[in-house]
């Protein structure tokens, strides 16, 4: 480890934000939801079919994702569509896919 005086200081200003993201992502249901939303926008019915997460759990987890600004919604008639709204989440999900899901 380099302990010289020229070493750049580590910036810990974002630690709380990163910790919160990791807490949200650590829930299996929320992780499944984000996995299916990486491919694009889906309505609640398609998310339920793709993840096998049923009401009211699905609504609760979508609310957590929305409150943490990880997904956004769009209403079309009676249907609500969800999509990943934070590009950092897309990067995290793509990295997780490469590490754990790629053949």
mmCIF file of N, CA and C in Angstrom:
data_model
loop_
_atom_site.group_PDB
_atom_site.id
_atom_site.type_symbol
_atom_site.label_atom_id
_atom_site.label_comp_id
_atom_site.label_asym_id
_atom_site.label_seq_id
_atom_site.Cartn_x
_atom_site.Cartn_y
_atom_site.Cartn_z
ATOM 1 N N UNK A 1 0.840 -1.183 0.000
ATOM 2 C CA UNK A 1 0.000 0.000 0.000
ATOM 3 C C UNK A 1 0.878 1.238 0.000
ATOM 4 N N UNK A 2 0.591 2.175 -0.853
ATOM 5 C CA UNK A 2 1.356 3.405 -0.966
ATOM 6 C C UNK A 2 0.918 4.378 0.116
ATOM 7 N N UNK A 3 1.834 4.782 0.975
ATOM 8 C CA UNK A 3 1.497 5.712 2.046
ATOM 9 C C UNK A 3 2.162 7.061 1.841
ATOM 10 N N UNK A 4 2.622 7.317 0.617
ATOM 11 C CA UNK A 4 3.292 8.575 0.314
ATOM 12 C C UNK A 4 2.359 9.757 0.410
ATOM 13 N N UNK A 5 2.911 10.944 0.489
ATOM 14 C CA UNK A 5 2.120 12.162 0.634
ATOM 15 C C UNK A 5 1.405 12.537 -0.667
ATOM 16 N N UNK A 6 1.784 11.948 -1.789
ATOM 17 C CA UNK A 6 1.141 12.257 -3.067
ATOM 18 C C UNK A 6 -0.133 11.459 -3.299
ATOM 19 N N UNK A 7 -0.428 10.520 -2.406
ATOM 20 C CA UNK A 7 -1.608 9.675 -2.573
ATOM 21 C C UNK A 7 -2.867 10.528 -2.425
ATOM 22 N N UNK A 8 -3.803 10.336 -3.351
ATOM 23 C CA UNK A 8 -5.061 11.078 -3.297
ATOM 24 C C UNK A 8 -5.885 10.608 -2.107
ATOM 25 N N UNK A 9 -6.581 11.549 -1.483
ATOM 26 C CA UNK A 9 -7.448 11.197 -0.359
ATOM 27 C C UNK A 9 -8.715 10.548 -0.886
ATOM 28 N N UNK A 10 -9.213 9.588 -0.149
ATOM 29 C CA UNK A 10 -10.450 8.920 -0.520
ATOM 30 C C UNK A 10 -11.613 9.807 -0.115
ATOM 31 N N UNK A 11 -12.556 9.976 -1.043
ATOM 32 C CA UNK A 11 -13.739 10.804 -0.805
ATOM 33 C C UNK A 11 -14.857 9.918 -0.270
ATOM 34 N N UNK A 12 -15.231 10.095 0.978
ATOM 35 C CA UNK A 12 -16.282 9.297 1.603
ATOM 36 C C UNK A 12 -17.628 10.010 1.605
ATOM 37 N N UNK A 13 -17.754 11.091 0.855
ATOM 38 C CA UNK A 13 -18.980 11.885 0.904
ATOM 39 C C UNK A 13 -20.209 11.151 0.373
ATOM 40 N N UNK A 14 -20.024 10.136 -0.440
ATOM 41 C CA UNK A 14 -21.158 9.402 -1.016
ATOM 42 C C UNK A 14 -21.438 8.072 -0.311
ATOM 43 N N UNK A 15 -20.754 7.790 0.778
ATOM 44 C CA UNK A 15 -20.899 6.508 1.451
ATOM 45 C C UNK A 15 -22.344 6.251 1.870
ATOM 46 N N UNK A 16 -23.022 7.246 2.399
ATOM 47 C CA UNK A 16 -24.401 7.053 2.845
ATOM 48 C C UNK A 16 -25.326 6.728 1.668
ATOM 49 N N UNK A 17 -25.118 7.365 0.545
ATOM 50 C CA UNK A 17 -25.935 7.105 -0.644
ATOM 51 C C UNK A 17 -25.704 5.682 -1.141
ATOM 52 N N UNK A 18 -24.447 5.283 -1.225
ATOM 53 C CA UNK A 18 -24.111 3.935 -1.690
ATOM 54 C C UNK A 18 -24.671 2.893 -0.736
ATOM 55 N N UNK A 19 -24.548 3.130 0.549
ATOM 56 C CA UNK A 19 -25.072 2.193 1.541
ATOM 57 C C UNK A 19 -26.580 2.032 1.389
ATOM 58 N N UNK A 20 -27.278 3.128 1.179
ATOM 59 C CA UNK A 20 -28.726 3.052 0.993
ATOM 60 C C UNK A 20 -29.079 2.265 -0.266
ATOM 61 N N UNK A 21 -28.372 2.503 -1.368
ATOM 62 C CA UNK A 21 -28.616 1.753 -2.602
ATOM 63 C C UNK A 21 -28.426 0.260 -2.369
ATOM 64 N N UNK A 22 -27.355 -0.094 -1.676
ATOM 65 C CA UNK A 22 -27.075 -1.506 -1.430
ATOM 66 C C UNK A 22 -28.135 -2.141 -0.531
ATOM 67 N N UNK A 23 -28.650 -1.384 0.427
ATOM 68 C CA UNK A 23 -29.730 -1.894 1.272
ATOM 69 C C UNK A 23 -30.975 -2.177 0.439
ATOM 70 N N UNK A 24 -31.311 -1.262 -0.450
ATOM 71 C CA UNK A 24 -32.487 -1.457 -1.297
ATOM 72 C C UNK A 24 -32.270 -2.656 -2.216
ATOM 73 N N UNK A 25 -31.100 -2.775 -2.795
ATOM 74 C CA UNK A 25 -30.803 -3.875 -3.716
ATOM 75 C C UNK A 25 -30.683 -5.226 -3.019
ATOM 76 N N UNK A 26 -30.470 -5.235 -1.715
ATOM 77 C CA UNK A 26 -30.255 -6.493 -1.012
ATOM 78 C C UNK A 26 -31.532 -7.308 -0.813
ATOM 79 N N UNK A 27 -32.675 -6.751 -1.117
ATOM 80 C CA UNK A 27 -33.929 -7.490 -1.010
ATOM 81 C C UNK A 27 -34.138 -8.316 -2.280
ATOM 82 N N UNK A 28 -34.329 -9.628 -2.166
ATOM 83 C CA UNK A 28 -34.473 -10.485 -3.356
ATOM 84 C C UNK A 28 -35.606 -10.070 -4.300
ATOM 85 N N UNK A 29 -36.752 -9.658 -3.741
ATOM 86 C CA UNK A 29 -37.868 -9.253 -4.601
ATOM 87 C C UNK A 29 -37.542 -7.987 -5.385
ATOM 88 N N UNK A 30 -36.926 -7.015 -4.724
ATOM 89 C CA UNK A 30 -36.568 -5.775 -5.427
ATOM 90 C C UNK A 30 -35.509 -6.043 -6.494
ATOM 91 N N UNK A 31 -34.582 -6.939 -6.193
ATOM 92 C CA UNK A 31 -33.551 -7.290 -7.169
ATOM 93 C C UNK A 31 -34.175 -7.961 -8.388
ATOM 94 N N UNK A 32 -35.142 -8.860 -8.166
ATOM 95 C CA UNK A 32 -35.844 -9.493 -9.289
ATOM 96 C C UNK A 32 -36.565 -8.459 -10.147
ATOM 97 N N UNK A 33 -37.235 -7.521 -9.499
ATOM 98 C CA UNK A 33 -37.965 -6.479 -10.227
ATOM 99 C C UNK A 33 -37.004 -5.684 -11.101
ATOM 100 N N UNK A 34 -35.901 -5.271 -10.530
ATOM 101 C CA UNK A 34 -34.922 -4.500 -11.309
ATOM 102 C C UNK A 34 -34.331 -5.329 -12.437
ATOM 103 N N UNK A 35 -34.131 -6.613 -12.204
ATOM 104 C CA UNK A 35 -33.608 -7.483 -13.265
ATOM 105 C C UNK A 35 -34.514 -7.472 -14.491
ATOM 106 N N UNK A 36 -35.825 -7.538 -14.288
ATOM 107 C CA UNK A 36 -36.726 -7.553 -15.438
ATOM 108 C C UNK A 36 -36.900 -6.169 -16.043
ATOM 109 N N UNK A 37 -36.730 -5.123 -15.240
ATOM 110 C CA UNK A 37 -36.882 -3.763 -15.769
ATOM 111 C C UNK A 37 -35.654 -3.280 -16.531
ATOM 112 N N UNK A 38 -34.530 -3.965 -16.375
ATOM 113 C CA UNK A 38 -33.324 -3.590 -17.118
ATOM 114 C C UNK A 38 -33.582 -3.667 -18.629
ATOM 115 N N UNK A 39 -34.420 -4.619 -19.023
ATOM 116 C CA UNK A 39 -34.727 -4.804 -20.447
ATOM 117 C C UNK A 39 -35.643 -3.725 -20.994
ATOM 118 N N UNK A 40 -36.322 -2.984 -20.113
ATOM 119 C CA UNK A 40 -37.202 -1.908 -20.565
ATOM 120 C C UNK A 40 -38.439 -1.791 -19.698
ATOM 121 N N UNK A 41 -39.271 -0.880 -20.083
ATOM 122 C CA UNK A 41 -40.483 -0.556 -19.342
ATOM 123 C C UNK A 41 -41.484 -1.713 -19.357
ATOM 124 N N UNK A 42 -42.102 -1.978 -18.197
ATOM 125 C CA UNK A 42 -43.114 -3.018 -18.085
ATOM 126 C C UNK A 42 -44.266 -2.531 -17.214
ATOM 127 N N UNK A 43 -45.471 -3.049 -17.499
ATOM 128 C CA UNK A 43 -46.583 -2.743 -16.612
ATOM 129 C C UNK A 43 -46.567 -3.704 -15.433
ATOM 130 N N UNK A 44 -47.388 -3.427 -14.440
ATOM 131 C CA UNK A 44 -47.383 -4.205 -13.204
ATOM 132 C C UNK A 44 -47.692 -5.678 -13.481
ATOM 133 N N UNK A 45 -48.649 -5.937 -14.364
ATOM 134 C CA UNK A 45 -49.010 -7.323 -14.682
ATOM 135 C C UNK A 45 -47.820 -8.092 -15.252
ATOM 136 N N UNK A 46 -47.066 -7.484 -16.160
ATOM 137 C CA UNK A 46 -45.901 -8.150 -16.757
ATOM 138 C C UNK A 46 -44.797 -8.357 -15.722
ATOM 139 N N UNK A 47 -44.630 -7.392 -14.827
ATOM 140 C CA UNK A 47 -43.627 -7.556 -13.766
ATOM 141 C C UNK A 47 -44.016 -8.737 -12.887
ATOM 142 N N UNK A 48 -45.298 -8.826 -12.545
ATOM 143 C CA UNK A 48 -45.778 -9.933 -11.717
ATOM 144 C C UNK A 48 -45.552 -11.270 -12.415
ATOM 145 N N UNK A 49 -45.876 -11.347 -13.697
ATOM 146 C CA UNK A 49 -45.688 -12.587 -14.458
ATOM 147 C C UNK A 49 -44.212 -12.969 -14.560
ATOM 148 N N UNK A 50 -43.359 -11.983 -14.770
ATOM 149 C CA UNK A 50 -41.930 -12.237 -14.979
ATOM 150 C C UNK A 50 -41.193 -12.619 -13.704
ATOM 151 N N UNK A 51 -41.662 -12.095 -12.570
ATOM 152 C CA UNK A 51 -40.936 -12.305 -11.309
ATOM 153 C C UNK A 51 -41.603 -13.303 -10.368
ATOM 154 N N UNK A 52 -42.867 -13.603 -10.616
ATOM 155 C CA UNK A 52 -43.665 -14.450 -9.724
ATOM 156 C C UNK A 52 -43.788 -13.838 -8.329
ATOM 157 N N UNK A 53 -43.782 -12.501 -8.282
ATOM 158 C CA UNK A 53 -44.028 -11.761 -7.043
ATOM 159 C C UNK A 53 -45.467 -11.257 -7.128
ATOM 160 N N UNK A 54 -46.275 -11.592 -6.138
ATOM 161 C CA UNK A 54 -47.698 -11.276 -6.199
ATOM 162 C C UNK A 54 -48.059 -10.104 -5.289
ATOM 163 N N UNK A 55 -49.244 -9.543 -5.551
ATOM 164 C CA UNK A 55 -49.766 -8.467 -4.724
ATOM 165 C C UNK A 55 -50.009 -9.017 -3.323
ATOM 166 N N UNK A 56 -49.871 -8.261 -2.244
ATOM 167 C CA UNK A 56 -49.451 -6.867 -2.201
ATOM 168 C C UNK A 56 -47.935 -6.678 -2.142
ATOM 169 N N UNK A 57 -47.194 -7.790 -2.086
ATOM 170 C CA UNK A 57 -45.729 -7.689 -1.999
ATOM 171 C C UNK A 57 -45.152 -6.894 -3.158
ATOM 172 N N UNK A 58 -45.656 -7.143 -4.363
ATOM 173 C CA UNK A 58 -45.140 -6.432 -5.534
ATOM 174 C C UNK A 58 -45.332 -4.928 -5.384
ATOM 175 N N UNK A 59 -46.513 -4.515 -4.974
ATOM 176 C CA UNK A 59 -46.773 -3.079 -4.790
ATOM 177 C C UNK A 59 -45.865 -2.471 -3.731
ATOM 178 N N UNK A 60 -45.668 -3.205 -2.643
ATOM 179 C CA UNK A 60 -44.796 -2.701 -1.575
ATOM 180 C C UNK A 60 -43.375 -2.504 -2.079
ATOM 181 N N UNK A 61 -42.862 -3.470 -2.814
ATOM 182 C CA UNK A 61 -41.482 -3.387 -3.286
ATOM 183 C C UNK A 61 -41.319 -2.331 -4.376
ATOM 184 N N UNK A 62 -42.313 -2.196 -5.239
ATOM 185 C CA UNK A 62 -42.268 -1.134 -6.254
ATOM 186 C C UNK A 62 -42.290 0.241 -5.591
ATOM 187 N N UNK A 63 -43.031 0.372 -4.509
ATOM 188 C CA UNK A 63 -43.067 1.641 -3.772
ATOM 189 C C UNK A 63 -41.699 1.971 -3.195
ATOM 190 N N UNK A 64 -41.028 0.977 -2.631
ATOM 191 C CA UNK A 64 -39.678 1.202 -2.087
ATOM 192 C C UNK A 64 -38.736 1.655 -3.203
ATOM 193 N N UNK A 65 -38.792 0.989 -4.344
ATOM 194 C CA UNK A 65 -37.927 1.365 -5.474
ATOM 195 C C UNK A 65 -38.238 2.776 -5.969
ATOM 196 N N UNK A 66 -39.518 3.108 -6.018
ATOM 197 C CA UNK A 66 -39.919 4.438 -6.480
ATOM 198 C C UNK A 66 -39.476 5.514 -5.483
ATOM 199 N N UNK A 67 -39.661 5.267 -4.188
ATOM 200 C CA UNK A 67 -39.270 6.246 -3.160
ATOM 201 C C UNK A 67 -37.765 6.469 -3.129
ATOM 202 N N UNK A 68 -37.006 5.475 -3.564
ATOM 203 C CA UNK A 68 -35.548 5.612 -3.617
ATOM 204 C C UNK A 68 -35.060 6.066 -4.988
ATOM 205 N N UNK A 69 -35.988 6.505 -5.815
ATOM 206 C CA UNK A 69 -35.694 7.067 -7.144
ATOM 207 C C UNK A 69 -34.948 6.101 -8.055
ATOM 208 N N UNK A 70 -35.207 4.814 -7.877
ATOM 209 C CA UNK A 70 -34.588 3.812 -8.740
ATOM 210 C C UNK A 70 -35.473 3.492 -9.939
ATOM 211 N N UNK A 71 -36.777 3.654 -9.761
ATOM 212 C CA UNK A 71 -37.716 3.461 -10.868
ATOM 213 C C UNK A 71 -38.653 4.652 -10.940
ATOM 214 N N UNK A 72 -39.201 4.845 -12.123
ATOM 215 C CA UNK A 72 -40.220 5.878 -12.312
ATOM 216 C C UNK A 72 -41.441 5.222 -12.942
ATOM 217 N N UNK A 73 -42.554 5.944 -12.896
ATOM 218 C CA UNK A 73 -43.804 5.391 -13.406
ATOM 219 C C UNK A 73 -44.382 6.261 -14.504
ATOM 220 N N UNK A 74 -45.214 5.601 -15.293
ATOM 221 C CA UNK A 74 -45.980 6.282 -16.329
ATOM 222 C C UNK A 74 -47.342 5.603 -16.362
ATOM 223 N N UNK A 75 -48.393 6.426 -16.351
ATOM 224 C CA UNK A 75 -49.746 5.876 -16.383
ATOM 225 C C UNK A 75 -50.290 5.951 -17.804
ATOM 226 N N UNK A 76 -50.893 4.848 -18.211
ATOM 227 C CA UNK A 76 -51.573 4.788 -19.503
ATOM 228 C C UNK A 76 -52.928 4.128 -19.249
ATOM 229 N N UNK A 77 -53.970 4.935 -19.182
ATOM 230 C CA UNK A 77 -55.278 4.419 -18.822
ATOM 231 C C UNK A 77 -55.242 3.907 -17.397
ATOM 232 N N UNK A 78 -55.639 2.657 -17.201
ATOM 233 C CA UNK A 78 -55.634 2.061 -15.863
ATOM 234 C C UNK A 78 -54.313 1.380 -15.528
ATOM 235 N N UNK A 79 -53.432 1.273 -16.512
ATOM 236 C CA UNK A 79 -52.167 0.571 -16.293
ATOM 237 C C UNK A 79 -51.066 1.540 -15.877
ATOM 238 N N UNK A 80 -50.210 1.047 -14.984
ATOM 239 C CA UNK A 80 -49.028 1.805 -14.579
ATOM 240 C C UNK A 80 -47.813 1.050 -15.088
ATOM 241 N N UNK A 81 -46.941 1.776 -15.781
ATOM 242 C CA UNK A 81 -45.713 1.212 -16.324
ATOM 243 C C UNK A 81 -44.538 1.695 -15.493
ATOM 244 N N UNK A 82 -43.602 0.786 -15.263
ATOM 245 C CA UNK A 82 -42.398 1.093 -14.486
ATOM 246 C C UNK A 82 -41.172 0.961 -15.375
ATOM 247 N N UNK A 83 -40.191 1.803 -15.085
ATOM 248 C CA UNK A 83 -38.909 1.713 -15.778
ATOM 249 C C UNK A 83 -37.801 2.151 -14.829
ATOM 250 N N UNK A 84 -36.609 1.646 -15.069
ATOM 251 C CA UNK A 84 -35.452 2.065 -14.272
ATOM 252 C C UNK A 84 -35.178 3.521 -14.616
ATOM 253 N N UNK A 85 -35.067 4.355 -13.587
ATOM 254 C CA UNK A 85 -34.904 5.789 -13.821
ATOM 255 C C UNK A 85 -33.502 6.304 -13.514
ATOM 256 N N UNK A 86 -32.689 5.490 -12.881
ATOM 257 C CA UNK A 86 -31.356 5.927 -12.489
ATOM 258 C C UNK A 86 -30.320 5.149 -13.298
ATOM 259 N N UNK A 87 -29.537 5.823 -14.123
ATOM 260 C CA UNK A 87 -28.538 5.123 -14.938
ATOM 261 C C UNK A 87 -27.512 4.364 -14.108
ATOM 262 N N UNK A 88 -27.284 4.787 -12.873
ATOM 263 C CA UNK A 88 -26.350 4.059 -12.007
ATOM 264 C C UNK A 88 -26.899 2.680 -11.667
ATOM 265 N N UNK A 89 -28.210 2.594 -11.506
ATOM 266 C CA UNK A 89 -28.840 1.300 -11.227
ATOM 267 C C UNK A 89 -28.680 0.377 -12.432
ATOM 268 N N UNK A 90 -28.845 0.929 -13.633
ATOM 269 C CA UNK A 90 -28.632 0.117 -14.836
ATOM 270 C C UNK A 90 -27.218 -0.442 -14.862
ATOM 271 N N UNK A 91 -26.246 0.385 -14.539
ATOM 272 C CA UNK A 91 -24.849 -0.058 -14.518
ATOM 273 C C UNK A 91 -24.632 -1.141 -13.465
ATOM 274 N N UNK A 92 -25.196 -0.947 -12.289
ATOM 275 C CA UNK A 92 -25.069 -1.958 -11.228
ATOM 276 C C UNK A 92 -25.703 -3.266 -11.674
ATOM 277 N N UNK A 93 -26.903 -3.206 -12.246
ATOM 278 C CA UNK A 93 -27.612 -4.412 -12.661
ATOM 279 C C UNK A 93 -26.861 -5.122 -13.793
ATOM 280 N N UNK A 94 -26.307 -4.362 -14.726
ATOM 281 C CA UNK A 94 -25.532 -4.963 -15.815
ATOM 282 C C UNK A 94 -24.285 -5.645 -15.263
ATOM 283 N N UNK A 95 -23.649 -5.012 -14.282
ATOM 284 C CA UNK A 95 -22.458 -5.598 -13.670
ATOM 285 C C UNK A 95 -22.808 -6.874 -12.917
ATOM 286 N N UNK A 96 -23.900 -6.856 -12.159
ATOM 287 C CA UNK A 96 -24.342 -8.057 -11.448
ATOM 288 C C UNK A 96 -24.666 -9.176 -12.435
ATOM 289 N N UNK A 97 -25.286 -8.818 -13.553
ATOM 290 C CA UNK A 97 -25.616 -9.817 -14.558
ATOM 291 C C UNK A 97 -24.340 -10.452 -15.117
ATOM 292 N N UNK A 98 -23.352 -9.622 -15.432
ATOM 293 C CA UNK A 98 -22.084 -10.144 -15.946
ATOM 294 C C UNK A 98 -21.400 -11.056 -14.937
ATOM 295 N N UNK A 99 -21.437 -10.685 -13.680
ATOM 296 C CA UNK A 99 -20.752 -11.457 -12.649
ATOM 297 C C UNK A 99 -21.455 -12.754 -12.281
ATOM 298 N N UNK A 100 -22.804 -12.727 -12.269
ATOM 299 C CA UNK A 100 -23.538 -13.864 -11.720
ATOM 300 C C UNK A 100 -24.468 -14.580 -12.682
ATOM 301 N N UNK A 101 -24.812 -13.953 -13.783
ATOM 302 C CA UNK A 101 -25.824 -14.568 -14.666
ATOM 303 C C UNK A 101 -25.296 -14.943 -16.042
ATOM 304 N N UNK A 102 -24.216 -14.354 -16.466
ATOM 305 C CA UNK A 102 -23.684 -14.638 -17.804
ATOM 306 C C UNK A 102 -23.113 -16.058 -17.864
ATOM 307 N N UNK A 103 -23.366 -16.704 -18.973
ATOM 308 C CA UNK A 103 -22.873 -18.081 -19.130
ATOM 309 C C UNK A 103 -21.422 -18.112 -19.517
#
